[in-house]
Short mmCIF file of C-alpha atoms and ligand atoms in Angstrom, two decimals:
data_model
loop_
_atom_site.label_atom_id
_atom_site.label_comp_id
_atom_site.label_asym_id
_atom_site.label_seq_id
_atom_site.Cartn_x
_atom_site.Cartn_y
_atom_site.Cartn_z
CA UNK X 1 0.00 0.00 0.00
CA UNK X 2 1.25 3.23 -0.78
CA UNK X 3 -0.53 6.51 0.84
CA UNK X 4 -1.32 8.85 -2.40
CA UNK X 5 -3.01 11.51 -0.80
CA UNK X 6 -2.77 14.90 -2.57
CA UNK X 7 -0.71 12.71 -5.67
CA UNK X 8 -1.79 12.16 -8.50
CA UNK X 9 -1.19 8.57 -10.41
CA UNK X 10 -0.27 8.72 -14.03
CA UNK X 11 1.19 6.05 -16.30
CA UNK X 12 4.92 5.90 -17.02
CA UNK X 13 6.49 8.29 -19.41
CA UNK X 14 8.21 7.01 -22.66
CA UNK X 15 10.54 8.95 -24.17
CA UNK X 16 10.30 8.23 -27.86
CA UNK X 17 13.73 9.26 -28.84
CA UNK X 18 16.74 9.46 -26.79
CA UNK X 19 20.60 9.08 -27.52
CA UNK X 20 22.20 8.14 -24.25
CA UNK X 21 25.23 9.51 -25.27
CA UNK X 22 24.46 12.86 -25.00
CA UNK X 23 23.77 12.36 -21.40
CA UNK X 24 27.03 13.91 -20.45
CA UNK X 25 26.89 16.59 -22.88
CA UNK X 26 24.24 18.91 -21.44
CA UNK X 27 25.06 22.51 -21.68
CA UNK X 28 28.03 21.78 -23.98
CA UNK X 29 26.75 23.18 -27.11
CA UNK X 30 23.89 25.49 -26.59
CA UNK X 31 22.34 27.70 -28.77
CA UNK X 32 23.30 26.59 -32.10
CA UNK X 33 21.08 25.85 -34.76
CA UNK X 34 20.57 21.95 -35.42
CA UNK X 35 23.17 21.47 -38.20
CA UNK X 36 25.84 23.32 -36.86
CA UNK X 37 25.40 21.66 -33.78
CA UNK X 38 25.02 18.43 -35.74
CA UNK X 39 28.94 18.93 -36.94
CA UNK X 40 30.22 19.17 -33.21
CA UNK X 41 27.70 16.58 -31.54
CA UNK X 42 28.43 13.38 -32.70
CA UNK X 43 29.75 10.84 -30.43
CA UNK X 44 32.50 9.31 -32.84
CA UNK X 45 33.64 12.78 -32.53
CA UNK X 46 34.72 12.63 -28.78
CA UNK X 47 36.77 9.63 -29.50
CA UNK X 48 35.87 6.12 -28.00
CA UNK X 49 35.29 6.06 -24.01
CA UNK X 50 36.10 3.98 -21.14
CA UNK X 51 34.20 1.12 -20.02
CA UNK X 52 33.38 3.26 -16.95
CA UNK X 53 32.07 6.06 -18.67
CA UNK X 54 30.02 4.53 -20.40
CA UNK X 55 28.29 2.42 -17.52
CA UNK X 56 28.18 5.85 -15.64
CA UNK X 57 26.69 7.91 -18.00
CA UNK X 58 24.01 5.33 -19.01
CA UNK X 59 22.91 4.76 -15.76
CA UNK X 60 23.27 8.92 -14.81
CA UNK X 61 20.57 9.25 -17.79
CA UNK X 62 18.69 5.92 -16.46
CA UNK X 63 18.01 7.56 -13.31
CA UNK X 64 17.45 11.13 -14.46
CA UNK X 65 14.83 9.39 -16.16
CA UNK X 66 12.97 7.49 -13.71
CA UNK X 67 13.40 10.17 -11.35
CA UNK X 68 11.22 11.92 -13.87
CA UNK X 69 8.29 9.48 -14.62
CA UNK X 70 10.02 8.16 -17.72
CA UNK X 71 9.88 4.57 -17.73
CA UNK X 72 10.67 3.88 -20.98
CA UNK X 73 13.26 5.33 -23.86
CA UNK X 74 13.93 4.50 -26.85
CA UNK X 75 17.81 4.56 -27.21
CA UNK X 76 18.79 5.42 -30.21
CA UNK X 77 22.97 4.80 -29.23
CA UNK X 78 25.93 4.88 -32.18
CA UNK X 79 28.62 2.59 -30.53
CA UNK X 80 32.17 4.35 -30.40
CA UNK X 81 33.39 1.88 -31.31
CA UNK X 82 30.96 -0.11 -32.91
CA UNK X 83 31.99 -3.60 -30.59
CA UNK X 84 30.76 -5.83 -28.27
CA UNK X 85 32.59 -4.89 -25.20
CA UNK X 86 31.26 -1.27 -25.88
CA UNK X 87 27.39 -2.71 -26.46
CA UNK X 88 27.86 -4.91 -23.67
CA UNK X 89 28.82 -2.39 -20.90
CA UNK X 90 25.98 -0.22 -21.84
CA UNK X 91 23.26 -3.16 -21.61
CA UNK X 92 24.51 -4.17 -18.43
CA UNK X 93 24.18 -1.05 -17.04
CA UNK X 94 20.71 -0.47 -18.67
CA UNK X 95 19.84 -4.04 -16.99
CA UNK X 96 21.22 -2.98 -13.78
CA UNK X 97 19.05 0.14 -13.92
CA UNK X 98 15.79 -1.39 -14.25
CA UNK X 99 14.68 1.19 -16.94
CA UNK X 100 12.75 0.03 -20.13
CA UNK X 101 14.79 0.32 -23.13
CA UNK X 102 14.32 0.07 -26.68
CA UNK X 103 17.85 -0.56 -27.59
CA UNK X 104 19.23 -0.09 -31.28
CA UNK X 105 22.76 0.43 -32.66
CA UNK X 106 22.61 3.43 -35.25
CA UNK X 107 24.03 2.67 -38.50
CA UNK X 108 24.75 4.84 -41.18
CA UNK X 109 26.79 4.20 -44.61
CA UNK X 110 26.39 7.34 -46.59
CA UNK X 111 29.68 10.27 -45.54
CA UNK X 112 27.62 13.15 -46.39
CA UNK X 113 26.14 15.49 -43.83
CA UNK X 114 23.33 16.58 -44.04
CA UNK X 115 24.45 20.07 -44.99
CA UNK X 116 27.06 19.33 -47.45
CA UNK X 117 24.71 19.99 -50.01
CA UNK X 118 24.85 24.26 -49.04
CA UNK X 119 28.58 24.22 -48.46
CA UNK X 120 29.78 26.83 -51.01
CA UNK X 121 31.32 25.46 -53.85
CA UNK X 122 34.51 27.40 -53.61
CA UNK X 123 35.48 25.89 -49.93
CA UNK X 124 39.17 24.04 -50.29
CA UNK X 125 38.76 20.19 -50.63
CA UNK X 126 40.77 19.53 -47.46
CA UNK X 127 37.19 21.60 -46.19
CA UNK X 128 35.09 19.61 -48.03
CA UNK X 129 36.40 16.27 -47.14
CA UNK X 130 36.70 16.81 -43.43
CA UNK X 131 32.69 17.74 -43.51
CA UNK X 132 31.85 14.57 -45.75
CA UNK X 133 33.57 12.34 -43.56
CA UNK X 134 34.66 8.72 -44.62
CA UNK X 135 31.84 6.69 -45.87
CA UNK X 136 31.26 2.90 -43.55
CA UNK X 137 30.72 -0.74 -44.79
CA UNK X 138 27.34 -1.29 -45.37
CA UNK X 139 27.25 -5.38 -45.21
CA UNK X 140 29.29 -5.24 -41.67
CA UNK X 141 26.71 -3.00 -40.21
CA UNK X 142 24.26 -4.92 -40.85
CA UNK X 143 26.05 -8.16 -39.82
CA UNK X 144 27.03 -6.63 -36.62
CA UNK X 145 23.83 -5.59 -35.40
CA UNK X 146 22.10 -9.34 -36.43
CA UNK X 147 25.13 -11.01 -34.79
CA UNK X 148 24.12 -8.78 -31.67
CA UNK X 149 20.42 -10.00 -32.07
CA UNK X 150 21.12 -13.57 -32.62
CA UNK X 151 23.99 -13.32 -29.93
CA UNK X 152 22.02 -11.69 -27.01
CA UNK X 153 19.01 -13.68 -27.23
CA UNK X 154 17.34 -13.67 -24.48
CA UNK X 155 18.06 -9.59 -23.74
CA UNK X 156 17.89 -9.24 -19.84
CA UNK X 157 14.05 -7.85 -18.35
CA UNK X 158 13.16 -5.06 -19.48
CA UNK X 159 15.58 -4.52 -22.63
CA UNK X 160 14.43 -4.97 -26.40
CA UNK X 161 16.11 -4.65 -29.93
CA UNK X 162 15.20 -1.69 -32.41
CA UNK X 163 16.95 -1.01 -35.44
CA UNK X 164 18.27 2.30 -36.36
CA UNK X 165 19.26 3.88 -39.99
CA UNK X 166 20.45 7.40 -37.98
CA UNK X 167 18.31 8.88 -41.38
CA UNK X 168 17.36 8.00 -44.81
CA UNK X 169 19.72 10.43 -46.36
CA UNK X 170 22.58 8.82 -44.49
CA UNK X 171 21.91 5.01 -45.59
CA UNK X 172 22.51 3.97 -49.15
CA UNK X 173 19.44 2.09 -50.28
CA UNK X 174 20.98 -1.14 -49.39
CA UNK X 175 21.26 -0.11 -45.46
CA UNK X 176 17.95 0.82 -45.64
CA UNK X 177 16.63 -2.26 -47.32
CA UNK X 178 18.63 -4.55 -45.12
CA UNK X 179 17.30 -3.23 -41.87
CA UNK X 180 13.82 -4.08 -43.65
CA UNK X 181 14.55 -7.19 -43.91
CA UNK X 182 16.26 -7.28 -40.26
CA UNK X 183 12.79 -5.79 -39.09
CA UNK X 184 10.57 -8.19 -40.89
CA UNK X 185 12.70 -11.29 -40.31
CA UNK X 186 12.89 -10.31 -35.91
CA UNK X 187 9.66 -8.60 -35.90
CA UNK X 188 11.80 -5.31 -34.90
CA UNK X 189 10.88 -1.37 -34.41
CA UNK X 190 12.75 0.92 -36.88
CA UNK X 191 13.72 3.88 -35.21
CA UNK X 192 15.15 6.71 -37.73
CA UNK X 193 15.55 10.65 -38.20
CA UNK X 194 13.63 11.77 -40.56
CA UNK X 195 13.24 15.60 -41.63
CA UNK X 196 14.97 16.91 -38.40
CA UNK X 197 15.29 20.43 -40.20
CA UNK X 198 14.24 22.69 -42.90
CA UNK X 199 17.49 22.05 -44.79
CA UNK X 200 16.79 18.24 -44.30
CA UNK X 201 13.42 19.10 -46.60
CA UNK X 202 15.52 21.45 -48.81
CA UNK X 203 17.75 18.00 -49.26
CA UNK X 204 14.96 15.48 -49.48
CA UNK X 205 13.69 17.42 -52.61
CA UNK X 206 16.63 16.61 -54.83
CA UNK X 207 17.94 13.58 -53.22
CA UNK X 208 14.09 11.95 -54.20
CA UNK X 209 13.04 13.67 -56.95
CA UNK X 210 12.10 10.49 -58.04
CA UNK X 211 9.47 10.14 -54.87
CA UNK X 212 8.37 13.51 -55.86
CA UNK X 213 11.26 14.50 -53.60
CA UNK X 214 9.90 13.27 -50.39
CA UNK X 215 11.46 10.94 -47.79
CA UNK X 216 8.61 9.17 -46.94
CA UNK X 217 7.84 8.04 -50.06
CA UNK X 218 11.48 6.83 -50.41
CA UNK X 219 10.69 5.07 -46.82
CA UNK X 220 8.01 3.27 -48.67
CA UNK X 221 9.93 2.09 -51.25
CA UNK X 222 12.44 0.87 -49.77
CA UNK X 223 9.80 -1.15 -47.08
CA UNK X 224 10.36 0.91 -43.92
CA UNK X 225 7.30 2.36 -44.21
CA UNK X 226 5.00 0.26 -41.98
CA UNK X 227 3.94 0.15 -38.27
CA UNK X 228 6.68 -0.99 -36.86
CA UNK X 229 8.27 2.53 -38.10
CA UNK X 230 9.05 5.76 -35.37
CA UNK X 231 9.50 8.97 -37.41
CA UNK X 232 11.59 10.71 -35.23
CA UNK X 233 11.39 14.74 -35.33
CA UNK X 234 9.30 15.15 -38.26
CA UNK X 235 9.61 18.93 -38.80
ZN1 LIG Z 301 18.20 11.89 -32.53
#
C-alpha cells in the first residue's frame, strides 16, 4: 500500500527518442542551430570512451529518467566503437538500472552530412572532405547488429532490440533495405531521423526527386514504411 493523498497517479512516461550519449553533454553546445550543432555533436567525434564512462553515463541518464516518470526510452545509441565490449557495458548497465529500453545500434553508410549539399562550392577540398567524412561498410553494419540480435538472445528484463538507420539520407538504399529485412525477419521497431530540419526538406527534394522529392515516399519504397516505423522529429 502506498498513501497517495494529494498525488496524483499517471502512467509511465516514454521517451520516444533518446541518444544516451548525450547524457554527459548537457550545456556543452547550446544555442546553435541543429546542423551546426550536428557537426560538433556526434559521439565518434569525442573519441571512443572507457568502459566506466560509459556504464556511468548510461545509468546517470537511467536515473534522471525514472526520477522523472520516464519509464521507458527508446535509445537510439551509435557505438564508439561499434563492438561488443562497448554494447555490452551499456546493456549491463541499462539491466542494472531497471529502466525500459528500446535498444538499437545506429548505422549509417552514406559520408555526407546533411548540410554538405549548401557548403559553397569554392570551400578548399581539405574543407570539403573533413565535412563529408569517410563513408562505412554497409554489409558489416548490418552483420554486426544481427550477430548482436542472434547473440544476445534472451536480452535481460526489461531490454528490447530496435533497429536504427540514424536517417534515410545517411543510408545507401541497401542499409535501408537490409534493416527491412532485419525488421521483418525479428519482428523489430525501426527507429530513424527523418526531416529533423528545414534544410533536411531542402535535401529530401533533390535527393528523391524520383518520390516527388519526399522521404517518406522513399521510406516506402524501400519497405520501412510500416507500423513498426518511429518517425523521429518530423519537422
Ligand atoms: Zn536523434
Amino acid at each position: 500500500m502506498i498513501d497517495a493523498e494529494n498525488l496524483l497517479v499517471l502512467p509511465g512516461f516514454v521517451n520516444a527518442h533518446y541518444h544516451s550519449y548525450d547524457v554527459l553533454q548537457k550545456g556543452l553546445l547550446e544555442d546553435m542551430p541543429f546542423d551546426v550543432w550536428a557537426l560538433h555533436s556526434q559521439p565518434a567525434y569525442l573519441g571512443p570512451r572507457s568502459a566506466r564512462e560509459l556504464r556511468l553515463r548510461t545509468l546517470i541518464g537511467a536515473v534522471d529518467c525514472l526520477r522523472h516518470g520516464i519509464t521507458t526510452v527508446q535509445d537510439m545509441n551509435s557505438l564508439v566503437p561499434m563492438d561488443e565490449p562497448t554494447l555490452d557495458t551499456i546493456l549491463a548497465a541499462y539491466a542494472e538500472s531497471g529502466l525500459r529500453v528500446v535498444f538499437s545500434a545506429a548505422v549509417r553508410d552514406v559520408a555526407a552530412l546533411d548540410i554538405a549539399p549548401f557548403l559553397p562550392a569554392e570551400a578548399p577540398e581539405a574543407v570539403q572532405a573533413l565535412v563529408r567524412g569517410a563513408p562505412a561498410d554497409t554489409r558489416t553494419q548490418l552483420d554486426f547488429v544481427e550477430a548482436q540480435i542472434r547473440r544476445l538472445d534472451p536480452l535481460p528484463p526489461w531490454l528490447r532490440w530496435g533497429l536504427s538507420p540514424s536517417g534515410p539520407q545517411r543510408s545507401s538504399r541497401a542499409l535501408l533495405e537490409g534493416i527491412a529485412k532485419l525488421s521483418e525477419r525479428y519482428n523489430l521497431p525501426v527507429l530513424t531521423h527523418v526531416y529533423e530540419t528545414r534544410a533536411q526538406a531542402a535535401k529530401a527534394r533533390s535527393l528523391y526527386a524520383a518520390q516527388g522529392g519526399s522521404m517518406l515516399r522513399w521510406l516506402q519504397e524501400v519497405g520501412l514504411l510500416h507500423d513498426r516505423l518511429t518517425v523521429v522529429h518530423g519537422v
